[in-house]
CSV table of C-alpha atoms in Angstrom, one decimal:
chain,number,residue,atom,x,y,z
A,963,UNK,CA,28.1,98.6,77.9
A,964,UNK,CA,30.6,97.6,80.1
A,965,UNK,CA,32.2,99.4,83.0
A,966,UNK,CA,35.7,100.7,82.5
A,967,UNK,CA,36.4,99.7,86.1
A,968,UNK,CA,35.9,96.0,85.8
A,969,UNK,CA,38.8,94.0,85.1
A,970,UNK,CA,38.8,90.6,83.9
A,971,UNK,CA,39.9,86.9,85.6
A,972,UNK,CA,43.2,87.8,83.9
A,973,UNK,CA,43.8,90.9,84.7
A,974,UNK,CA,43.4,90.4,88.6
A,975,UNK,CA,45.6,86.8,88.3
A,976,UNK,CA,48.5,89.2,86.7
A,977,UNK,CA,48.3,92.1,89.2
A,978,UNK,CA,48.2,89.2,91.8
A,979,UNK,CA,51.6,87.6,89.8
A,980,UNK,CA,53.1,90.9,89.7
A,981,UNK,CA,52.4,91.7,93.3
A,982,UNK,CA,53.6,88.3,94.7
A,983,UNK,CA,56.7,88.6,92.4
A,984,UNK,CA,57.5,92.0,93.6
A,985,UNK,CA,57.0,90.8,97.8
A,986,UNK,CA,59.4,88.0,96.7
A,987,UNK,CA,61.8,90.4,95.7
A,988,UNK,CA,61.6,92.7,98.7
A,989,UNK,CA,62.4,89.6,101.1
A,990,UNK,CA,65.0,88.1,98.7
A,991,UNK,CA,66.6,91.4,99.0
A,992,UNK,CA,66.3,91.8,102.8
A,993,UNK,CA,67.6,88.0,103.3
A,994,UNK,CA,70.5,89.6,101.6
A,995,UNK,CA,70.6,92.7,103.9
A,996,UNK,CA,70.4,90.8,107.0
A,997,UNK,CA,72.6,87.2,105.9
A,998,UNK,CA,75.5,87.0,108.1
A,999,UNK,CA,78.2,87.0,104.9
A,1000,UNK,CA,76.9,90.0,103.6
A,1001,UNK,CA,76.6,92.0,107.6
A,1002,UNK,CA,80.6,90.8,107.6
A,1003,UNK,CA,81.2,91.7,104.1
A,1004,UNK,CA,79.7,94.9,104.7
A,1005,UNK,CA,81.8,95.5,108.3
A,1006,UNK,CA,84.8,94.3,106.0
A,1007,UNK,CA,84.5,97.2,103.5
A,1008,UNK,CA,83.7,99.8,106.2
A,1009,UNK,CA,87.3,98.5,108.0
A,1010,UNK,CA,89.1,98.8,104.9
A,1011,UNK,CA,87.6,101.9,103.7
A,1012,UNK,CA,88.4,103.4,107.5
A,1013,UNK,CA,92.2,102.2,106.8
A,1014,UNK,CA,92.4,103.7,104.0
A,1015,UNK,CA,90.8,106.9,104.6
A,1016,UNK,CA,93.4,106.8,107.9
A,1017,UNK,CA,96.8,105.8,105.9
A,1018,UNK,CA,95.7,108.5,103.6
A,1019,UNK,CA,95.5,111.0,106.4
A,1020,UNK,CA,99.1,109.9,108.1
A,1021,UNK,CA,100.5,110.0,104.8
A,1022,UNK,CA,99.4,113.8,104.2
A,1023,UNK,CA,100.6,114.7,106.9
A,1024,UNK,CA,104.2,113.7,106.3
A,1025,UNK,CA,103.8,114.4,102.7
A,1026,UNK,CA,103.7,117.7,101.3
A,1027,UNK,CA,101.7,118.7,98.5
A,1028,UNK,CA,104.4,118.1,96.0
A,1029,UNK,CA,105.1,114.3,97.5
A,1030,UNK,CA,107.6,115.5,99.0
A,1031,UNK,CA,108.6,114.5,102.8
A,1032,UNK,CA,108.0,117.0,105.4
A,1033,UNK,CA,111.7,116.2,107.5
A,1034,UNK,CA,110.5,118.5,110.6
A,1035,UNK,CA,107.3,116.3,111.1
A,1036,UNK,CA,109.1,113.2,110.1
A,1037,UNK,CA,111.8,114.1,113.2
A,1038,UNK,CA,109.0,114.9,115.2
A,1039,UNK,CA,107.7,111.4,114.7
A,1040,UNK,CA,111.2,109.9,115.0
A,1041,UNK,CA,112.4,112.0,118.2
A,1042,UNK,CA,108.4,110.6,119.9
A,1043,UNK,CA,109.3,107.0,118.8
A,1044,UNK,CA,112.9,107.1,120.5
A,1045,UNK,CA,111.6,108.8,123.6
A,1046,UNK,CA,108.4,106.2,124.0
A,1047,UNK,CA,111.1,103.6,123.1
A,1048,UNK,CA,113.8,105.2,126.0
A,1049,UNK,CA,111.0,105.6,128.5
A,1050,UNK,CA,109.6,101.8,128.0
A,1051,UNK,CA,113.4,100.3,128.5
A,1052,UNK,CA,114.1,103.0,131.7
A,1053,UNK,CA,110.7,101.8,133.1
A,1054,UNK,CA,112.1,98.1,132.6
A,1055,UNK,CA,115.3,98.6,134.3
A,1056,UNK,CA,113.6,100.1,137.1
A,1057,UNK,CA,111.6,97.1,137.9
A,1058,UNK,CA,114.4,94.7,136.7
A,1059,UNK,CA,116.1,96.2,139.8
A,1060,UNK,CA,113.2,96.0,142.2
A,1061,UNK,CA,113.3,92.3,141.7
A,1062,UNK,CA,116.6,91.8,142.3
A,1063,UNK,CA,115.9,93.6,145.3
């Protein structure tokens, strides 16, 4: 009678097919992981979905809930802008003038 636990020539040839065809899948699949297109794809997708997690952030916070604008924040914004603006061309006079000096 023979023993359940022998297996034949072509039995071990096909576990040994199915083994080298599964290690040939695991490096095809880190080659992919690890190739330079798909590291800078991958940095490419985390940028953009960062911008758009971002613009969705800036956008919520000067529109309301009902898409509506939110005027104080939105002059909050504008009255920062015009001071950063006044302080930059102030700074700029001021050392116009030293030079002339």
């Amino acid at each position: 009678m023979a023993d359940s636990t022998t297996r034949s020539k072509q039995d071990i040839e096909a576990e040994i097919a199915a083994a080298r065809q599964r290690l040939s899948d695991n490096v095809a699949g880190l080659i992919n992981q690890v190739h330079p297109k798909a590291v800078m794809q991958r940095g490419i997708d985390d940028a953009r979905d960062l911008a758009a997690a971002e613009l969705n952030n800036v956008k919520a916070q000067v529109i309301d809930e009902n898409g509506q604008l939110r005027t104080e924040r939105v002059l909050l914004i504008g009255g920062a802008v015009a001071g950063v603006v006044t302080f930059v061309l102030l700074v700029r006079g001021i050392l116009r003038g030293i030079r002339r000096d």
